[in-house]
PDB file of C-alpha atoms in Angstrom:
ATOM      1  CA  MET J 192      15.676  -9.626  12.447  1.00  0.00           C
ATOM      2  CA  ASP J 193      18.888 -11.033  13.896  1.00  0.00           C
ATOM      3  CA  ASN J 194      22.294  -9.536  13.085  1.00  0.00           C
ATOM      4  CA  SER J 195      23.505 -12.541  11.067  1.00  0.00           C
ATOM      5  CA  VAL J 196      20.782 -11.845   8.505  1.00  0.00           C
ATOM      6  CA  LEU J 197      21.351  -8.066   8.613  1.00  0.00           C
ATOM      7  CA  ASP J 198      25.051  -8.501   7.854  1.00  0.00           C
ATOM      8  CA  ILE J 199      24.276  -9.436   4.235  1.00  0.00           C
ATOM      9  CA  PHE J 200      22.446  -6.151   3.565  1.00  0.00           C
ATOM     10  CA  HIS J 201      23.869  -2.910   2.246  1.00  0.00           C
ATOM     11  CA  PRO J 202      24.574  -0.524   5.197  1.00  0.00           C
ATOM     12  CA  VAL J 203      21.648   1.761   4.255  1.00  0.00           C
ATOM     13  CA  ILE J 204      19.170  -1.116   4.318  1.00  0.00           C
ATOM     14  CA  LYS J 205      20.757  -2.611   7.424  1.00  0.00           C
ATOM     15  CA  GLU J 206      20.388   0.718   9.261  1.00  0.00           C
ATOM     16  CA  TRP J 207      16.758   0.950   8.204  1.00  0.00           C
ATOM     17  CA  PHE J 208      15.895  -2.602   9.342  1.00  0.00           C
ATOM     18  CA  GLU J 209      17.437  -1.981  12.747  1.00  0.00           C
ATOM     19  CA  GLY J 210      15.224   1.052  13.335  1.00  0.00           C
ATOM     20  CA  ASN J 211      11.971  -0.029  11.695  1.00  0.00           C
ATOM     21  CA  SER J 212      10.006  -3.199  12.023  1.00  0.00           C
ATOM     22  CA  TRP J 213       6.527  -1.982  11.076  1.00  0.00           C
ATOM     23  CA  THR J 214       6.642  -0.943   7.424  1.00  0.00           C
ATOM     24  CA  PRO J 215       7.496  -2.938   4.292  1.00  0.00           C
ATOM     25  CA  SER J 216       9.212  -0.042   2.467  1.00  0.00           C
ATOM     26  CA  PRO J 217      12.332   1.742   3.685  1.00  0.00           C
ATOM     27  CA  PRO J 218      12.300   5.534   3.686  1.00  0.00           C
ATOM     28  CA  GLN J 219      14.127   7.235   0.841  1.00  0.00           C
ATOM     29  CA  GLU J 220      16.302   9.381   3.072  1.00  0.00           C
ATOM     30  CA  PRO J 221      19.120  10.155   2.885  1.00  0.00           C
ATOM     31  CA  ILE J 222      18.240  10.450  -0.774  1.00  0.00           C
ATOM     32  CA  ASP J 223      21.856  10.288  -1.996  1.00  0.00           C
ATOM     33  CA  ALA J 224      22.492   7.004  -0.162  1.00  0.00           C
ATOM     34  CA  ALA J 225      19.304   5.493  -1.597  1.00  0.00           C
ATOM     35  CA  ALA J 226      20.218   6.688  -5.108  1.00  0.00           C
ATOM     36  CA  ASN J 227      23.742   5.275  -4.851  1.00  0.00           C
ATOM     37  CA  PHE J 228      22.365   1.938  -3.679  1.00  0.00           C
ATOM     38  CA  LEU J 229      19.795   1.764  -6.480  1.00  0.00           C
ATOM     39  CA  GLY J 230      22.258   2.985  -9.116  1.00  0.00           C
ATOM     40  CA  GLY J 231      24.764   0.258  -8.393  1.00  0.00           C
ATOM     41  CA  VAL J 232      28.523   0.261  -8.107  1.00  0.00           C
ATOM     42  CA  ASN J 233      30.312   3.020 -10.056  1.00  0.00           C
ATOM     43  CA  SER J 234      27.161   3.993 -11.957  1.00  0.00           C
ATOM     44  CA  PRO J 235      26.564   7.676 -12.649  1.00  0.00           C
ATOM     45  CA  ILE J 236      23.367   8.896 -11.010  1.00  0.00           C
ATOM     46  CA  GLU J 237      21.387  12.113 -11.132  1.00  0.00           C
ATOM     47  CA  ILE J 238      18.957  12.902  -8.341  1.00  0.00           C
ATOM     48  CA  ILE J 239      15.827  14.778  -9.363  1.00  0.00           C
ATOM     49  CA  LYS J 240      13.764  15.687  -6.319  1.00  0.00           C
ATOM     50  CA  PRO J 241      11.098  18.394  -6.505  1.00  0.00           C
ATOM     51  CA  ASP J 242      10.621  20.575  -3.432  1.00  0.00           C
ATOM     52  CA  ILE J 243       6.972  19.724  -2.918  1.00  0.00           C
ATOM     53  CA  GLU J 244       5.111  17.915  -0.200  1.00  0.00           C
ATOM     54  CA  LYS J 245       2.409  15.585  -1.430  1.00  0.00           C
ATOM     55  CA  SER J 246      -0.853  15.752   0.428  1.00  0.00           C
ATOM     56  CA  LYS J 247      -2.179  12.507   1.802  1.00  0.00           C
ATOM     57  CA  ASP J 248      -5.653  11.478   2.816  1.00  0.00           C
ATOM     58  CA  LEU J 249      -5.672   8.129   4.573  1.00  0.00           C
ATOM     59  CA  GLU J 250      -8.688   6.614   6.285  1.00  0.00           C
ATOM     60  CA  VAL J 251      -9.559   3.310   7.847  1.00  0.00           C
ATOM     61  CA  GLN J 252     -13.257   2.630   7.401  1.00  0.00           C
ATOM     62  CA  LEU J 253     -15.397  -0.172   8.744  1.00  0.00           C
ATOM     63  CA  PRO J 254     -18.379  -1.209   6.631  1.00  0.00           C
ATOM     64  CA  VAL J 255     -20.529  -2.073   9.673  1.00  0.00           C
ATOM     65  CA  LYS J 256     -20.579  -0.942  13.297  1.00  0.00           C
ATOM     66  CA  ASP J 257     -20.840  -4.446  14.740  1.00  0.00           C
ATOM     67  CA  PHE J 258     -19.477  -7.436  12.834  1.00  0.00           C
ATOM     68  CA  ARG J 259     -21.564  -9.747  15.006  1.00  0.00           C
ATOM     69  CA  ILE J 260     -24.736  -8.314  13.452  1.00  0.00           C
ATOM     70  CA  LEU J 261     -24.753  -8.803   9.675  1.00  0.00           C
ATOM     71  CA  GLU J 262     -28.096  -8.222   7.971  1.00  0.00           C
ATOM     72  CA  GLN J 263     -27.264 -10.452   4.993  1.00  0.00           C
ATOM     73  CA  GLY J 264     -25.221 -13.043   6.877  1.00  0.00           C
ATOM     74  CA  THR J 265     -21.967 -11.786   5.340  1.00  0.00           C
ATOM     75  CA  VAL J 266     -20.093  -8.503   5.432  1.00  0.00           C
ATOM     76  CA  TRP J 267     -19.404  -8.396   1.663  1.00  0.00           C
ATOM     77  CA  PRO J 268     -22.539  -6.494   0.573  1.00  0.00           C
ATOM     78  CA  ASP J 269     -21.671  -3.790   3.118  1.00  0.00           C
ATOM     79  CA  ILE J 270     -18.055  -3.699   1.936  1.00  0.00           C
ATOM     80  CA  TYR J 271     -19.210  -3.364  -1.675  1.00  0.00           C
ATOM     81  CA  ASP J 272     -21.523  -0.477  -0.742  1.00  0.00           C
ATOM     82  CA  VAL J 273     -18.785   1.435   1.104  1.00  0.00           C
ATOM     83  CA  LEU J 274     -16.206   0.880  -1.662  1.00  0.00           C
ATOM     84  CA  HIS J 275     -18.665   1.753  -4.412  1.00  0.00           C
ATOM     85  CA  LYS J 276     -19.555   5.086  -2.764  1.00  0.00           C
ATOM     86  CA  HIS J 277     -15.904   5.877  -2.107  1.00  0.00           C
ATOM     87  CA  ILE J 278     -14.821   5.108  -5.684  1.00  0.00           C
ATOM     88  CA  LYS J 279     -17.618   7.261  -7.116  1.00  0.00           C
ATOM     89  CA  GLN J 280     -16.636  10.220  -4.884  1.00  0.00           C
ATOM     90  CA  ASN J 281     -12.883  10.181  -5.585  1.00  0.00           C
ATOM     91  CA  GLU J 282     -10.514  10.391  -8.533  1.00  0.00           C
ATOM     92  CA  SER J 283      -8.501   7.397  -7.400  1.00  0.00           C
ATOM     93  CA  THR J 284      -8.905   4.703  -4.813  1.00  0.00           C
ATOM     94  CA  ILE J 285      -6.444   2.048  -3.707  1.00  0.00           C
ATOM     95  CA  VAL J 286      -7.807  -0.904  -1.782  1.00  0.00           C
ATOM     96  CA  PHE J 287      -5.293  -2.919   0.232  1.00  0.00           C
ATOM     97  CA  VAL J 288      -6.122  -6.495   1.176  1.00  0.00           C
ATOM     98  CA  ASN J 289      -4.133  -9.074   3.083  1.00  0.00           C
ATOM     99  CA  ASN J 290      -4.721 -12.236   1.069  1.00  0.00           C
ATOM    100  CA  ARG J 291      -5.583 -13.561  -2.373  1.00  0.00           C
ATOM    101  CA  ALA J 292      -9.115 -14.661  -1.455  1.00  0.00           C
ATOM    102  CA  THR J 293     -10.013 -11.151  -0.313  1.00  0.00           C
ATOM    103  CA  ALA J 294      -8.503  -9.673  -3.479  1.00  0.00           C
ATOM    104  CA  THR J 295     -10.621 -12.038  -5.565  1.00  0.00           C
ATOM    105  CA  GLN J 296     -13.745 -11.180  -3.594  1.00  0.00           C
ATOM    106  CA  ALA J 297     -13.055  -7.431  -3.903  1.00  0.00           C
ATOM    107  CA  GLY J 298     -12.517  -7.922  -7.638  1.00  0.00           C
ATOM    108  CA  PHE J 299     -16.254  -8.380  -8.127  1.00  0.00           C
ATOM    109  CA  LEU J 300     -16.922  -4.737  -7.209  1.00  0.00           C
ATOM    110  CA  PRO J 301     -16.904  -3.406 -10.823  1.00  0.00           C
ATOM    111  CA  GLU J 302     -19.805  -5.693 -11.691  1.00  0.00           C
ATOM    112  CA  LEU J 303     -22.084  -3.723  -9.356  1.00  0.00           C
ATOM    113  CA  ASP J 304     -22.151  -0.687 -11.620  1.00  0.00           C
ATOM    114  CA  ARG J 305     -20.413  -1.916 -14.771  1.00  0.00           C
ATOM    115  CA  MET J 306     -17.498   0.320 -13.810  1.00  0.00           C
ATOM    116  CA  VAL J 307     -14.304   0.130 -15.802  1.00  0.00           C
ATOM    117  CA  LEU J 308     -11.406  -0.119 -13.385  1.00  0.00           C
ATOM    118  CA  TRP J 309      -7.737  -0.798 -13.840  1.00  0.00           C
ATOM    119  CA  ARG J 310      -6.522  -3.743 -11.822  1.00  0.00           C
ATOM    120  CA  SER J 311      -2.971  -4.911 -11.333  1.00  0.00           C
ATOM    121  CA  HIS J 312      -3.725  -8.653 -11.407  1.00  0.00           C
TER     122      HIS J 312
END
Protein backbone atom coordinates (compact mmCIF):
# COMPACT_ATOMS: atom_id res chain seq x y z
CA MET A 1 0.00 0.00 0.00
CA ASP A 2 1.54 3.33 -0.96
CA ASN A 3 2.03 6.13 1.57
CA SER A 4 -0.58 8.45 0.02
CA VAL A 5 -3.27 5.91 0.92
CA LEU A 6 -1.76 5.21 4.36
CA ASP A 7 -1.81 8.91 5.25
CA ILE A 8 -5.61 8.85 5.63
CA PHE A 9 -5.50 6.13 8.31
CA HIS A 10 -5.30 6.55 12.06
CA PRO A 11 -1.63 6.14 13.20
CA VAL A 12 -2.34 2.74 14.81
CA ILE A 13 -3.80 1.34 11.60
CA LYS A 14 -1.12 3.01 9.48
CA GLU A 15 1.61 1.40 11.61
CA TRP A 16 -0.05 -1.99 11.27
CA PHE A 17 -0.40 -1.76 7.47
CA GLU A 18 3.25 -0.85 7.09
CA GLY A 19 4.35 -3.98 8.96
CA ASN A 20 1.78 -6.52 7.79
CA SER A 21 0.58 -7.38 4.35
CA TRP A 22 -0.61 -10.95 4.88
CA THR A 23 -3.58 -10.81 7.25
CA PRO A 24 -6.94 -9.05 6.93
CA SER A 25 -7.26 -8.19 10.65
CA PRO A 26 -4.87 -5.96 12.57
CA PRO A 27 -3.58 -7.22 15.91
CA GLN A 28 -5.22 -5.77 19.00
CA GLU A 29 -1.98 -4.64 20.59
CA PRO A 30 -1.28 -2.22 22.09
CA ILE A 31 -4.72 -2.78 23.55
CA ASP A 32 -5.12 0.80 24.83
CA ALA A 33 -4.42 2.28 21.38
CA ALA A 34 -6.93 -0.09 19.77
CA ALA A 35 -9.55 0.73 22.43
CA ASN A 36 -9.04 4.48 22.01
CA PHE A 37 -9.39 4.15 18.25
CA LEU A 38 -12.57 2.07 18.51
CA GLY A 39 -14.04 4.25 21.26
CA GLY A 40 -13.77 7.42 19.23
CA VAL A 41 -12.70 10.93 20.11
CA ASN A 42 -13.16 11.91 23.78
CA SER A 43 -15.25 8.82 24.55
CA PRO A 44 -14.75 7.14 27.91
CA ILE A 45 -13.52 3.57 27.51
CA GLU A 46 -12.96 0.68 29.88
CA ILE A 47 -10.66 -2.14 28.85
CA ILE A 48 -11.63 -5.60 30.08
CA LYS A 49 -8.97 -8.13 29.15
CA PRO A 50 -8.79 -11.50 30.91
CA ASP A 51 -5.34 -12.96 31.52
CA ILE A 52 -5.94 -16.17 29.60
CA GLU A 53 -4.47 -17.61 26.46
CA LYS A 54 -6.96 -19.27 24.17
CA SER A 55 -5.91 -22.58 22.74
CA LYS A 56 -6.04 -22.91 18.99
CA ASP A 57 -6.20 -25.95 16.77
CA LEU A 58 -5.74 -25.05 13.13
CA GLU A 59 -5.33 -27.57 10.33
CA VAL A 60 -5.21 -27.47 6.58
CA GLN A 61 -6.65 -30.69 5.18
CA LEU A 62 -6.83 -31.93 1.62
CA PRO A 63 -9.76 -34.19 0.74
CA VAL A 64 -7.73 -36.23 -1.77
CA LYS A 65 -4.03 -37.01 -2.20
CA ASP A 66 -3.96 -36.26 -5.92
CA PHE A 67 -6.43 -33.82 -7.46
CA ARG A 68 -5.68 -35.25 -10.89
CA ILE A 69 -7.29 -38.54 -9.86
CA LEU A 70 -10.92 -38.02 -8.82
CA GLU A 71 -13.00 -41.19 -8.52
CA GLN A 72 -16.31 -39.39 -9.11
CA GLY A 73 -15.02 -36.81 -11.60
CA THR A 74 -15.31 -34.01 -9.03
CA VAL A 75 -13.70 -33.31 -5.68
CA TRP A 76 -16.97 -32.33 -3.93
CA PRO A 77 -17.99 -35.78 -2.65
CA ASP A 78 -14.56 -36.10 -1.03
CA ILE A 79 -14.83 -32.61 0.46
CA TYR A 80 -18.27 -33.44 1.86
CA ASP A 81 -16.93 -36.65 3.44
CA VAL A 82 -14.00 -34.87 5.13
CA LEU A 83 -16.17 -31.99 6.39
CA HIS A 84 -18.92 -34.32 7.59
CA LYS A 85 -16.47 -36.40 9.65
CA HIS A 86 -14.81 -33.28 11.05
CA ILE A 87 -18.12 -31.66 12.05
CA LYS A 88 -19.29 -34.85 13.78
CA GLN A 89 -16.03 -35.10 15.78
CA ASN A 90 -15.88 -31.49 17.00
CA GLU A 91 -18.00 -29.04 18.96
CA SER A 92 -17.56 -26.29 16.40
CA THR A 93 -16.19 -26.05 12.91
CA ILE A 94 -15.55 -22.98 10.78
CA VAL A 95 -15.09 -23.50 7.07
CA PHE A 96 -13.39 -20.68 5.17
CA VAL A 97 -13.92 -20.40 1.43
CA ASN A 98 -12.63 -17.88 -1.07
CA ASN A 99 -15.68 -17.21 -3.23
CA ARG A 100 -19.46 -17.25 -3.29
CA ALA A 101 -19.75 -20.31 -5.54
CA THR A 102 -17.71 -22.40 -3.13
CA ALA A 103 -19.78 -21.14 -0.19
CA THR A 104 -22.95 -22.16 -2.02
CA GLN A 105 -21.52 -25.58 -2.85
CA ALA A 106 -20.38 -26.11 0.76
CA GLY A 107 -23.85 -25.07 1.92
CA PHE A 108 -25.25 -28.39 0.72
CA LEU A 109 -23.32 -30.29 3.41
CA PRO A 110 -26.17 -30.35 5.99
CA GLU A 111 -28.36 -32.25 3.55
CA LEU A 112 -26.04 -35.26 3.78
CA ASP A 113 -27.10 -36.09 7.33
CA ARG A 114 -30.03 -33.74 7.93
CA MET A 115 -27.76 -31.82 10.29
CA VAL A 116 -28.96 -28.55 11.74
CA LEU A 117 -26.22 -25.99 11.34
CA TRP A 118 -26.08 -22.27 11.88
CA ARG A 119 -24.97 -20.37 8.81
CA SER A 120 -24.16 -16.70 8.53
CA HIS A 121 -25.66 -16.19 5.05
